[in-house]
Short mmCIF file of C-alpha atoms in Angstrom, two decimals:
data_model
loop_
_atom_site.label_atom_id
_atom_site.label_comp_id
_atom_site.label_asym_id
_atom_site.label_seq_id
_atom_site.Cartn_x
_atom_site.Cartn_y
_atom_site.Cartn_z
CA UNK Y 496 5.08 6.67 11.59
CA UNK Y 497 5.23 6.28 7.90
CA UNK Y 498 2.37 6.50 6.63
CA UNK Y 499 3.03 6.38 3.07
CA UNK Y 500 5.31 4.49 0.28
CA UNK Y 501 7.64 7.87 0.41
CA UNK Y 502 10.53 6.68 -1.84
CA UNK Y 503 11.93 10.06 -2.73
CA UNK Y 504 13.26 13.02 -0.14
CA UNK Y 505 10.88 15.63 0.33
CA UNK Y 506 11.18 18.19 2.97
CA UNK Y 507 7.44 18.68 3.76
CA UNK Y 508 7.85 14.43 4.90
CA UNK Y 509 10.50 15.97 7.68
CA UNK Y 510 10.15 14.46 10.95
CA UNK Y 511 10.72 16.06 14.89
CA UNK Y 512 9.59 13.47 16.51
CA UNK Y 513 11.39 11.59 18.88
CA UNK Y 514 10.88 8.20 17.88
CA UNK Y 515 10.02 7.65 13.85
CA UNK Y 516 8.53 3.92 12.39
CA UNK Y 517 9.72 3.52 9.30
CA UNK Y 518 8.86 0.85 6.73
CA UNK Y 519 12.89 -0.02 5.93
CA UNK Y 520 16.40 0.71 5.78
CA UNK Y 521 15.64 2.44 2.51
CA UNK Y 522 12.94 4.74 3.65
CA UNK Y 523 14.90 5.68 6.55
CA UNK Y 524 17.72 6.87 4.65
CA UNK Y 525 14.78 8.69 2.04
CA UNK Y 526 13.31 10.37 6.39
CA UNK Y 527 17.20 11.17 7.01
CA UNK Y 528 17.79 12.91 3.60
CA UNK Y 529 14.50 15.20 4.24
CA UNK Y 530 15.91 16.64 7.14
CA UNK Y 531 14.06 14.24 9.89
CA UNK Y 532 16.21 14.09 12.44
CA UNK Y 533 14.52 11.83 15.49
CA UNK Y 534 16.48 10.18 18.59
CA UNK Y 535 15.20 6.76 17.33
CA UNK Y 536 14.53 5.24 13.95
CA UNK Y 537 12.28 1.88 13.91
CA UNK Y 538 11.85 -0.19 10.87
CA UNK Y 539 8.98 -2.07 11.50
CA UNK Y 540 7.31 -2.91 8.10
CA UNK Y 541 4.50 -1.70 6.30
CA UNK Y 542 2.01 -0.66 8.94
CA UNK Y 543 -1.02 -2.01 7.25
CA UNK Y 544 -0.01 -5.12 6.30
CA UNK Y 545 -2.91 -7.28 8.18
CA UNK Y 546 -5.78 -8.34 5.78
CA UNK Y 547 -8.28 -9.53 8.80
CA UNK Y 548 -11.65 -11.43 7.92
CA UNK Y 549 -14.35 -9.59 7.77
CA UNK Y 550 -12.19 -7.45 5.33
CA UNK Y 551 -11.75 -10.44 3.13
CA UNK Y 552 -15.04 -11.48 3.17
CA UNK Y 553 -16.36 -7.69 2.49
CA UNK Y 554 -13.72 -8.68 -1.36
CA UNK Y 555 -15.14 -11.92 -2.01
CA UNK Y 556 -18.95 -10.26 -2.01
CA UNK Y 557 -17.74 -7.58 -4.55
CA UNK Y 558 -15.98 -10.32 -6.87
CA UNK Y 559 -19.00 -12.11 -6.70
CA UNK Y 560 -21.34 -9.60 -7.42
CA UNK Y 561 -18.76 -8.11 -10.72
CA UNK Y 562 -18.45 -11.86 -11.53
CA UNK Y 563 -22.34 -12.65 -12.04
CA UNK Y 564 -22.27 -10.07 -14.32
CA UNK Y 565 -20.53 -11.97 -16.83
CA UNK Y 566 -16.80 -10.78 -15.31
CA UNK Y 567 -13.78 -12.86 -16.39
CA UNK Y 568 -11.08 -10.72 -15.39
CA UNK Y 569 -10.91 -7.62 -12.43
CA UNK Y 570 -8.90 -4.68 -12.77
CA UNK Y 571 -8.44 -2.78 -9.81
CA UNK Y 572 -7.55 1.05 -10.01
CA UNK Y 573 -6.13 3.68 -7.59
CA UNK Y 574 -5.46 6.78 -8.21
CA UNK Y 575 -3.16 9.49 -7.40
CA UNK Y 576 -3.85 13.07 -5.82
CA UNK Y 577 -4.35 15.66 -8.30
CA UNK Y 578 -3.77 19.10 -8.59
CA UNK Y 579 -3.49 21.78 -11.31
CA UNK Y 580 -0.62 23.47 -8.99
CA UNK Y 581 3.29 24.19 -10.66
CA UNK Y 582 4.46 21.00 -8.58
CA UNK Y 583 1.79 18.61 -8.83
CA UNK Y 584 2.92 14.78 -10.48
CA UNK Y 585 -0.52 14.55 -11.45
CA UNK Y 586 -2.58 17.59 -12.68
CA UNK Y 587 -7.00 17.30 -13.47
CA UNK Y 588 -6.44 16.43 -17.23
CA UNK Y 589 -4.20 13.39 -16.44
CA UNK Y 590 -7.12 11.91 -13.83
CA UNK Y 591 -9.36 12.20 -15.83
CA UNK Y 592 -7.78 10.30 -18.65
CA UNK Y 593 -6.71 7.37 -16.40
CA UNK Y 594 -10.36 7.08 -15.79
CA UNK Y 595 -11.63 7.63 -18.83
CA UNK Y 596 -9.40 5.29 -20.32
CA UNK Y 597 -10.03 2.05 -18.53
CA UNK Y 598 -14.23 2.82 -18.30
CA UNK Y 599 -13.97 2.86 -22.08
CA UNK Y 600 -12.45 -0.18 -22.16
CA UNK Y 601 -14.65 -1.47 -19.42
CA UNK Y 602 -17.94 -0.45 -21.51
CA UNK Y 603 -16.27 -1.84 -25.15
CA UNK Y 604 -15.32 -5.54 -23.73
CA UNK Y 605 -17.86 -7.27 -21.77
CA UNK Y 606 -15.64 -9.71 -20.28
CA UNK Y 607 -14.11 -6.98 -17.88
CA UNK Y 608 -14.76 -5.81 -14.50
CA UNK Y 609 -13.56 -2.89 -13.24
CA UNK Y 610 -13.13 -2.03 -9.21
CA UNK Y 611 -11.77 1.89 -8.68
CA UNK Y 612 -10.75 2.61 -5.39
CA UNK Y 613 -9.73 6.78 -4.88
CA UNK Y 614 -7.75 8.60 -2.01
CA UNK Y 615 -11.03 11.26 -1.78
CA UNK Y 616 -14.56 11.42 -2.57
CA UNK Y 617 -13.70 14.64 -5.27
CA UNK Y 618 -11.90 11.87 -6.97
CA UNK Y 619 -14.37 9.30 -8.05
CA UNK Y 620 -15.42 9.78 -11.93
CA UNK Y 621 -18.58 10.57 -11.07
CA UNK Y 622 -17.18 13.89 -9.72
CA UNK Y 623 -16.02 15.63 -13.46
CA UNK Y 624 -18.53 16.35 -15.32
CA UNK Y 625 -16.56 15.39 -18.61
CA UNK Y 626 -16.70 11.79 -17.31
CA UNK Y 627 -20.71 11.97 -16.43
CA UNK Y 628 -21.82 10.11 -19.89
CA UNK Y 629 -19.15 7.10 -19.90
CA UNK Y 630 -18.85 6.59 -16.24
CA UNK Y 631 -22.91 6.13 -16.63
CA UNK Y 632 -22.88 3.83 -19.34
CA UNK Y 633 -20.22 1.47 -17.02
CA UNK Y 634 -22.01 1.70 -14.35
CA UNK Y 635 -24.93 0.36 -16.32
CA UNK Y 636 -23.06 -2.23 -17.39
CA UNK Y 637 -22.88 -3.62 -13.74
CA UNK Y 638 -19.54 -4.71 -14.02
CA UNK Y 639 -18.35 -1.33 -12.29
CA UNK Y 640 -17.71 -1.05 -8.69
CA UNK Y 641 -16.46 2.16 -7.35
CA UNK Y 642 -15.84 2.18 -3.36
CA UNK Y 643 -17.44 5.49 -1.76
CA UNK Y 644 -17.40 4.98 1.99
CA UNK Y 645 -16.85 8.48 3.45
CA UNK Y 646 -17.57 11.85 2.53
CA UNK Y 647 -14.18 13.43 2.19
CA UNK Y 648 -11.90 10.82 2.40
CA UNK Y 649 -12.44 6.98 1.72
CA UNK Y 650 -12.36 5.08 4.47
CA UNK Y 651 -11.98 2.07 2.71
CA UNK Y 652 -8.47 0.00 2.82
CA UNK Y 653 -6.72 -0.03 0.04
CA UNK Y 654 -6.36 -4.00 0.07
CA UNK Y 655 -9.93 -4.23 0.72
CA UNK Y 656 -10.30 -2.85 -3.03
CA UNK Y 657 -7.17 -4.95 -4.03
CA UNK Y 658 -8.61 -8.35 -3.25
CA UNK Y 659 -11.63 -7.91 -5.16
CA UNK Y 660 -9.41 -7.57 -8.41
CA UNK Y 661 -6.52 -10.08 -10.68
CA UNK Y 662 -4.66 -7.04 -11.47
CA UNK Y 663 -4.22 -3.94 -9.08
CA UNK Y 664 -3.13 -0.48 -11.22
CA UNK Y 665 -1.43 2.56 -9.88
CA UNK Y 666 1.24 5.25 -10.64
CA UNK Y 667 4.54 4.69 -9.92
CA UNK Y 668 4.93 7.74 -7.51
CA UNK Y 669 3.51 7.04 -4.76
CA UNK Y 670 2.01 3.70 -5.53
CA UNK Y 671 1.46 3.06 -1.19
CA UNK Y 672 -2.32 1.31 -2.13
CA UNK Y 673 -0.64 -0.92 -5.22
CA UNK Y 674 1.84 -1.90 -2.29
CA UNK Y 675 -0.69 -2.87 0.08
CA UNK Y 676 -1.80 -4.70 -2.50
CA UNK Y 677 0.51 -6.97 -3.65
CA UNK Y 678 1.49 -7.66 0.55
CA UNK Y 679 -2.12 -9.46 0.23
CA UNK Y 680 -0.55 -11.27 -2.54
CA UNK Y 681 -2.58 -9.49 -5.59
CA UNK Y 682 -0.37 -8.54 -8.66
CA UNK Y 683 0.20 -5.28 -9.61
CA UNK Y 684 1.57 -2.90 -12.24
CA UNK Y 685 2.32 1.02 -11.50
CA UNK Y 686 2.09 3.43 -14.59
CA UNK Y 687 4.78 5.73 -15.60
CA UNK Y 688 2.84 8.07 -17.67
CA UNK Y 689 5.34 10.95 -17.60
CA UNK Y 690 8.34 8.75 -18.06
CA UNK Y 691 9.81 10.27 -14.56
CA UNK Y 692 12.19 7.75 -14.44
CA UNK Y 693 13.62 8.84 -10.90
CA UNK Y 694 11.61 5.83 -8.76
CA UNK Y 695 14.23 3.24 -7.75
CA UNK Y 696 11.76 0.86 -9.13
CA UNK Y 697 12.56 1.45 -12.98
CA UNK Y 698 16.04 0.33 -11.71
CA UNK Y 699 14.77 -3.18 -11.62
CA UNK Y 700 13.94 -3.11 -15.15
CA UNK Y 701 11.26 -5.08 -17.05
CA UNK Y 702 11.37 -8.39 -19.26
#
């Protein structure tokens, strides 16, 4: 089954299964152009669009914790995995600058709260020496919450983090986490920091 919001053809995601569940007709086309040739495609919608009561309860608890610290508005930050390979969409420097901007904003604005949910534990700000100082300053405000269940990948679902926030911030490429938040009714913005311009989302235009 389709596990992420793949919006461009890529041989890496080609599938040789007999049956492939995809999110939509658009995604079926992406997989076909990527070399997938299953006997059957099944368009079943996004597989993780359910939100159970325990998830909502945990999200509400984190939101209350931040509001108790004086927060009036909460941002949820989702990353995209980084690499310094020549084919990477996000480099280590890009990744650090993304978090550095929002952590500095958090420190300066006493009404702002920030929730961070990364794909992998190694991507959290604390794993970057260059971010140690601002991350510690942000943590000391009591207005920063970083999801971290799991030694390698973060087990918390994206929607759990999204439900704590008023607005989700993600990148325009990938954007699976933002999609999961949007399906739960949380507004999302997608950053195109490198002016890629090849996402179908850019065709929607803006205000």
